[in-house]
Amino acid sequence: MNAVYICGSGSYLPGKPVAFDDIPKVLGVLDRAPDKIRRWIDRTHPVMRELLDIEYVHYAIDPETRAFTEDNITMAVAAAKKALDAAGLAPADIDLLCYGSAHQDQMPTASVRIQEALGIDTCDELSIHANCTSAYKALYLGHQLIKGGQNRNALVLSANIASSELRAEYYNQPLVDKESLFLRWFLSDGAGALVLSSEKRHPQDLRVETTYIESNGGKRPSLMFNLRPALWLNPKEEYELGYHHLRQRFRNALATSDFQEPDGSIFLKGFQRMMAESSAAIDDIRTFQINLPTKHIVDSIKEEFLQMGIEGSVFYSKLDQLGYCGPPMAFICLDKIIREEQFNSGDCVVSFVTEVSKFMQAGYVLTYDAL
């Protein structure tokens, strides 16, 4: 089995930071929503500001014209070019491209469009759409295929232009409800990319020790969803029924049964299952990205982990400065960790996510091996 290293990383955040209170201006005011809903938005905005503790987000939207400035392909390519540059590789050196996004309706799929934009004539490619676990699953596949000798250099990337489902123009406004609007307060846009290789190309390269995926949704409800059926509808009919609205059933705490397993939260127990498959020890964790979208939920998770003996200083989050970009958040934060932190031999970087469309979970363990 080959060792697998992260030899380059990159991230891309579109536009200038948008202050939390300017979110309605950039996304557009819902002036045709029911009066009751508009009053609820006005009351809830300051509550969400305090609850989420988000200062800024990024959108691929011109704040004046509110026209789109990017899409998932252009953002992914921008992040990929930074990762390739950091790796010291050319696009032609890539023999595997793995792309993960929340969901996608376009044809051809994003992975081959990114391949074309980067000028890669031929490579293996995979496109994964599994909400916030999709980036981890792209990493999982890249890791396993290089580890098994199928590939040598993989470009693993994720992008999300969440604002395209949150703009005022997207909604059939008379049909919006509370579940349709929660995500407007914290989802944002961005892209991240990693270059994996069977060769350690730089002294500081992190080794991919473990990648982990699981689904716990067999008996749990969907808390994030739209009402589209598993077939194509007439777009006009879909709009008139409001089936395209992205909905979130809000949960204010991990104490609800949806998030619980015996002896702990689903997040904690999933993390423990991942670590049981890893040769790394809890004490080796130098940086831990709890990849969840809201501060109050992250704080609840921290309490569980502090009781396990994990020190509070290892937790890493950029929610206050970035909002939550969905799938690419895992790679965006990892890019910043790689560029900002100095590691000692044996240090581990870990990340774990629980997504709530159907309670899929995923994570990774990276290790720094000094030469």
Coordinates of C-alpha atoms in Angstrom, one line a residue:
M1 CA 0.0 0.0 0.0
N2 CA 1.2 3.5 -0.9
A3 CA 1.5 6.3 1.6
V4 CA -0.6 9.3 0.6
Y5 CA 0.4 12.9 1.1
I6 CA -1.3 16.3 0.8
C7 CA 1.3 18.2 -1.2
G8 CA -0.8 21.3 -2.0
S9 CA -3.9 23.1 -0.9
G10 CA -5.9 26.1 -2.1
S11 CA -9.1 28.0 -1.4
Y12 CA -11.1 30.6 -3.0
L13 CA -13.7 33.0 -1.5
P14 CA -15.5 35.2 -3.9
G15 CA -16.0 39.0 -3.5
K16 CA -15.4 41.1 -0.5
P17 CA -16.6 40.1 3.0
V18 CA -20.3 40.8 3.5
A19 CA -21.2 41.9 7.1
F20 CA -23.9 39.8 8.7
D21 CA -26.4 42.7 8.8
D22 CA -25.9 43.2 5.0
I23 CA -26.9 39.7 4.1
P24 CA -30.5 40.7 3.2
K25 CA -29.2 43.5 1.0
V26 CA -27.0 41.2 -1.0
L27 CA -29.3 38.3 -1.2
G28 CA -32.3 40.5 -1.7
V29 CA -35.2 41.4 0.5
L30 CA -38.2 39.1 0.4
D31 CA -40.7 41.8 -0.2
R32 CA -43.4 39.5 -1.6
A33 CA -43.3 36.9 1.2
P34 CA -46.4 36.7 3.5
D35 CA -46.6 39.5 6.0
K36 CA -46.3 37.0 8.9
I37 CA -43.1 35.6 7.5
R38 CA -41.6 39.1 6.9
R39 CA -42.4 40.0 10.5
W40 CA -40.7 36.8 11.6
I41 CA -37.6 37.6 9.6
D42 CA -37.3 41.0 11.2
R43 CA -37.7 39.5 14.7
T44 CA -35.4 36.5 14.0
H45 CA -32.4 38.4 12.4
P46 CA -30.9 39.7 15.7
V47 CA -31.5 36.4 17.4
M48 CA -29.6 34.6 14.6
R49 CA -26.8 37.1 14.8
E50 CA -26.3 36.3 18.4
L51 CA -26.8 32.6 18.0
L52 CA -24.5 32.1 15.0
D53 CA -21.9 34.7 16.0
I54 CA -21.0 35.2 12.3
E55 CA -19.4 38.5 11.4
Y56 CA -18.9 38.0 7.6
V57 CA -19.8 35.8 4.8
H58 CA -18.8 35.7 1.1
Y59 CA -21.1 35.6 -1.9
A60 CA -20.4 35.2 -5.6
I61 CA -22.8 38.1 -6.1
D62 CA -22.1 41.7 -7.1
P63 CA -23.4 43.7 -4.1
E64 CA -24.6 46.5 -6.3
T65 CA -26.1 44.8 -9.3
R66 CA -26.7 41.5 -7.4
A67 CA -25.6 39.6 -10.6
F68 CA -23.6 36.4 -10.2
T69 CA -19.8 36.9 -10.5
E70 CA -18.8 33.2 -10.4
D71 CA -20.2 29.7 -10.5
N72 CA -19.1 26.4 -9.1
I73 CA -16.8 25.7 -12.0
T74 CA -14.9 29.0 -11.9
M75 CA -14.5 28.9 -8.1
A76 CA -13.3 25.3 -8.1
V77 CA -10.8 26.1 -10.9
A78 CA -9.5 29.1 -8.9
A79 CA -8.9 26.9 -5.8
A80 CA -7.4 24.1 -7.9
K81 CA -4.8 26.4 -9.5
K82 CA -3.7 27.6 -6.0
A83 CA -3.4 23.9 -4.9
L84 CA -1.5 22.9 -8.0
D85 CA 0.9 25.9 -7.5
A86 CA 1.5 24.9 -3.9
A87 CA 2.2 21.3 -5.0
G88 CA 4.6 22.3 -7.7
L89 CA 2.6 20.3 -10.2
A90 CA 1.0 21.1 -13.6
P91 CA -2.6 20.1 -14.5
A92 CA -1.1 17.4 -16.8
D93 CA 0.4 15.7 -13.8
I94 CA -3.0 14.9 -12.4
D95 CA -4.3 11.4 -13.2
L96 CA -7.4 11.5 -10.9
L97 CA -9.9 14.3 -10.3
C98 CA -12.5 13.9 -7.5
Y99 CA -15.1 16.6 -7.1
G100 CA -17.6 16.9 -4.3
S101 CA -20.6 19.2 -4.1
A102 CA -23.9 19.4 -2.2
H103 CA -26.1 18.5 -5.2
Q104 CA -26.0 19.1 -8.9
D105 CA -28.5 19.2 -11.8
Q106 CA -26.2 20.2 -14.6
M107 CA -25.0 18.1 -17.5
P108 CA -22.2 17.4 -18.2
T109 CA -21.2 17.0 -14.6
A110 CA -19.0 19.5 -12.9
S111 CA -15.9 17.2 -12.6
V112 CA -15.4 17.0 -16.4
R113 CA -16.1 20.7 -16.8
I114 CA -13.4 21.5 -14.3
Q115 CA -11.1 19.0 -16.1
E116 CA -11.7 20.9 -19.3
A117 CA -11.1 24.3 -17.7
L118 CA -7.8 23.2 -16.3
G119 CA -6.7 21.8 -19.6
I120 CA -6.3 18.2 -18.5
D121 CA -6.7 16.1 -21.6
T122 CA -7.2 12.7 -19.9
C123 CA -7.6 11.6 -16.3
D124 CA -9.8 9.4 -14.1
E125 CA -12.7 11.5 -12.7
L126 CA -15.4 11.1 -10.1
S127 CA -18.2 13.5 -9.1
I128 CA -19.8 13.0 -5.7
H129 CA -23.0 14.8 -4.5
A130 CA -23.7 14.1 -0.8
N131 CA -24.3 17.4 0.9
C132 CA -21.7 18.4 3.4
T133 CA -20.0 14.9 3.4
S134 CA -19.3 15.2 -0.4
A135 CA -15.8 16.9 0.0
Y136 CA -14.8 14.2 2.5
K137 CA -16.0 11.5 0.2
A138 CA -13.9 13.0 -2.6
L139 CA -10.9 12.9 -0.3
Y140 CA -11.8 9.3 0.7
L141 CA -11.8 8.2 -2.9
G142 CA -8.6 10.0 -3.8
H143 CA -6.9 8.5 -0.7
Q144 CA -8.1 5.0 -1.3
L145 CA -7.2 5.0 -5.1
I146 CA -3.7 6.3 -4.5
K147 CA -3.2 4.1 -1.5
G148 CA -4.1 1.1 -3.6
G149 CA -1.8 2.0 -6.5
Q150 CA -4.5 2.9 -9.0
N151 CA -3.4 6.6 -9.2
R152 CA -0.5 8.7 -8.3
N153 CA -1.6 12.3 -8.2
A154 CA -5.2 13.3 -7.4
L155 CA -6.9 16.7 -7.5
V156 CA -9.6 16.7 -4.8
L157 CA -11.9 19.7 -4.7
S158 CA -15.2 21.1 -3.7
A159 CA -17.2 24.2 -4.5
N160 CA -20.6 25.6 -3.4
I161 CA -22.5 28.6 -4.6
A162 CA -25.2 28.4 -2.0
S163 CA -26.3 31.9 -2.7
S164 CA -27.9 30.7 -5.9
E165 CA -30.6 29.0 -3.8
L166 CA -30.9 31.8 -1.3
R167 CA -31.4 34.9 -3.5
A168 CA -34.8 36.6 -3.3
E169 CA -35.3 35.8 -7.1
Y170 CA -35.0 32.1 -6.5
Y171 CA -38.0 31.8 -4.3
N172 CA -41.7 31.6 -5.1
Q173 CA -42.0 34.2 -2.3
P174 CA -45.7 33.8 -1.5
L175 CA -45.0 30.2 -0.6
V176 CA -41.9 30.6 1.6
D177 CA -42.0 29.5 5.2
K178 CA -39.6 29.4 8.1
E179 CA -38.0 26.2 7.0
S180 CA -37.2 27.7 3.6
L181 CA -35.3 30.7 5.2
F182 CA -33.1 29.5 8.0
L183 CA -30.2 28.8 5.6
R184 CA -30.1 32.4 4.4
W185 CA -28.4 33.4 7.6
F186 CA -25.3 31.2 7.4
L187 CA -24.8 29.4 4.1
S188 CA -22.3 31.2 1.9
D189 CA -20.1 30.6 -1.2
G190 CA -16.5 29.3 -1.7
A191 CA -14.3 26.5 -3.0
G192 CA -11.3 24.5 -1.7
A193 CA -8.9 22.0 -3.3
L194 CA -6.2 19.6 -2.3
V195 CA -3.5 17.8 -4.3
L196 CA -2.8 14.3 -3.1
S197 CA 0.3 12.3 -4.1
S198 CA 2.0 9.0 -3.5
E199 CA 5.2 11.1 -3.1
K200 CA 6.1 13.4 -0.3
R201 CA 7.1 16.5 -2.3
H202 CA 7.8 18.9 0.6
P203 CA 9.1 18.5 4.1
Q204 CA 5.8 20.0 5.6
D205 CA 3.4 17.7 3.7
L206 CA 0.8 16.0 5.8
R207 CA 0.2 12.3 5.4
V208 CA -3.4 11.1 5.0
E209 CA -3.6 8.6 7.8
T210 CA -7.3 7.8 7.8
T211 CA -10.4 8.8 5.7
Y212 CA -13.8 7.8 7.1
I213 CA -17.4 7.7 5.8
E214 CA -20.6 6.4 7.2
S215 CA -24.4 6.9 7.0
N216 CA -26.7 6.9 10.0
G217 CA -29.9 8.0 8.2
G218 CA -31.7 4.7 7.9
K219 CA -34.0 5.5 10.8
R220 CA -33.5 9.2 11.2
P221 CA -35.6 12.0 9.6
S222 CA -34.3 14.4 6.9
L223 CA -33.7 17.8 8.5
M224 CA -32.4 19.5 5.3
F225 CA -34.2 18.8 2.0
N226 CA -36.3 20.1 -0.9
L227 CA -39.5 18.6 -2.2
R228 CA -38.3 17.6 -5.6
P229 CA -39.2 14.0 -6.5
A230 CA -36.7 11.6 -7.9
L231 CA -37.5 12.5 -11.5
W232 CA -37.6 15.7 -13.6
L233 CA -40.6 18.0 -13.3
N234 CA -41.7 20.8 -15.6
P235 CA -39.7 23.8 -14.1
K236 CA -42.8 26.0 -14.1
E237 CA -44.7 23.4 -12.2
E238 CA -41.8 22.9 -9.7
Y239 CA -41.6 26.7 -9.1
E240 CA -45.4 27.1 -8.7
L241 CA -45.4 24.4 -6.1
G242 CA -42.3 25.6 -4.3
Y243 CA -40.7 22.2 -4.6
H244 CA -37.3 23.8 -5.3
H245 CA -37.0 25.6 -2.0
L246 CA -34.1 24.4 0.1
R247 CA -35.5 23.7 3.6
Q248 CA -33.9 23.3 7.0
R249 CA -35.7 22.0 10.0
F250 CA -34.0 23.9 12.8
R251 CA -32.7 22.1 15.9
N252 CA -31.4 24.3 18.7
A253 CA -29.5 21.7 20.6
L254 CA -27.8 18.3 20.3
A255 CA -30.1 17.0 23.1
T256 CA -32.9 16.1 20.6
S257 CA -33.2 12.4 19.9
D258 CA -32.3 12.9 16.2
F259 CA -28.7 13.7 17.2
Q260 CA -28.3 11.1 20.0
E261 CA -26.8 7.6 20.2
P262 CA -26.4 5.7 23.4
D263 CA -23.8 7.4 25.6
G264 CA -23.3 10.5 23.4
S265 CA -24.2 12.5 20.4
I266 CA -24.1 11.0 16.9
F267 CA -21.2 13.3 16.1
L268 CA -19.1 12.1 19.1
K269 CA -19.9 8.4 18.5
G270 CA -19.0 8.7 14.8
F271 CA -15.8 10.4 15.7
Q272 CA -14.9 7.6 18.1
R273 CA -15.6 5.0 15.4
M274 CA -13.3 6.9 13.0
M275 CA -10.5 7.1 15.6
A276 CA -10.9 3.3 16.3
E277 CA -9.9 2.7 12.7
S278 CA -6.9 5.0 12.9
S279 CA -3.5 4.4 14.4
A280 CA -3.4 8.0 15.7
A281 CA -4.2 8.6 19.4
I282 CA -6.4 11.3 20.9
D283 CA -3.4 12.9 22.5
D284 CA -1.8 13.4 19.1
I285 CA -4.5 15.8 18.0
R286 CA -3.0 19.2 17.4
T287 CA -5.8 20.8 15.4
F288 CA -9.5 19.7 15.3
Q289 CA -11.9 21.2 12.9
I290 CA -15.5 20.5 14.1
N291 CA -17.1 21.0 10.7
L292 CA -20.6 22.1 11.7
P293 CA -22.5 25.3 10.5
T294 CA -23.5 27.1 13.7
K295 CA -21.5 28.2 16.8
H296 CA -24.0 27.0 19.4
I297 CA -23.9 23.5 18.0
V298 CA -20.1 23.6 17.8
D299 CA -20.0 24.7 21.4
S300 CA -22.2 21.8 22.4
I301 CA -19.8 19.4 20.7
K302 CA -16.8 21.0 22.4
E303 CA -18.3 20.2 25.8
E304 CA -18.5 16.5 24.9
F305 CA -14.9 16.5 23.7
L306 CA -13.6 18.4 26.7
Q307 CA -15.0 15.7 28.9
M308 CA -13.0 13.2 26.9
G309 CA -9.8 15.1 27.8
I310 CA -9.2 16.9 24.5
E311 CA -7.9 20.3 25.2
G312 CA -9.9 23.3 24.2
S313 CA -6.9 24.9 22.4
V314 CA -7.0 22.3 19.6
F315 CA -10.4 23.3 18.3
Y316 CA -10.3 25.3 15.0
S317 CA -13.1 27.3 13.4
K318 CA -13.5 30.1 10.9
L319 CA -17.3 30.4 11.1
D320 CA -17.2 34.0 12.4
Q321 CA -15.1 35.2 9.4
L322 CA -16.4 32.9 6.6
G323 CA -19.9 31.8 7.5
Y324 CA -20.4 28.2 6.3
C325 CA -19.7 27.3 2.7
G326 CA -21.1 23.8 3.0
P327 CA -19.0 20.9 1.5
P328 CA -15.9 23.0 0.6
M329 CA -15.6 24.3 4.2
A330 CA -13.6 21.2 5.1
F331 CA -10.9 22.0 2.4
I332 CA -11.0 25.8 3.0
C333 CA -10.2 25.4 6.7
L334 CA -7.6 22.8 6.0
D335 CA -5.9 25.1 3.5
K336 CA -5.7 27.8 6.1
I337 CA -4.5 25.3 8.7
I338 CA -1.7 24.1 6.4
R339 CA -0.6 27.7 5.6
E340 CA -0.8 29.1 9.1
E341 CA 0.3 26.3 11.5
Q342 CA 3.7 24.7 12.2
F343 CA 3.7 21.0 13.1
N344 CA 5.9 18.8 15.2
S345 CA 6.5 15.1 14.3
G346 CA 3.4 13.0 15.2
D347 CA 1.0 16.0 15.3
C348 CA -2.4 15.2 13.9
V349 CA -5.0 17.3 12.1
V350 CA -8.5 15.9 12.3
S351 CA -11.9 17.0 11.0
F352 CA -15.4 15.5 11.3
V353 CA -18.8 16.4 10.0
T354 CA -22.4 15.4 10.6
E355 CA -24.8 16.6 7.8
V356 CA -28.5 16.5 8.4
S357 CA -30.1 15.9 5.0
K358 CA -29.9 12.2 6.1
F359 CA -27.3 12.1 8.8
M360 CA -24.3 11.1 6.7
Q361 CA -21.0 11.5 8.6
A362 CA -17.4 11.7 7.5
G363 CA -13.9 12.7 8.6
Y364 CA -10.2 12.5 8.2
V365 CA -7.0 12.1 10.2
L366 CA -3.8 13.7 8.9
T367 CA -0.4 13.1 10.4
Y368 CA 2.8 15.1 10.2
D369 CA 5.9 12.9 9.8
A370 CA 9.1 14.7 10.2
L371 CA 11.9 13.6 7.9

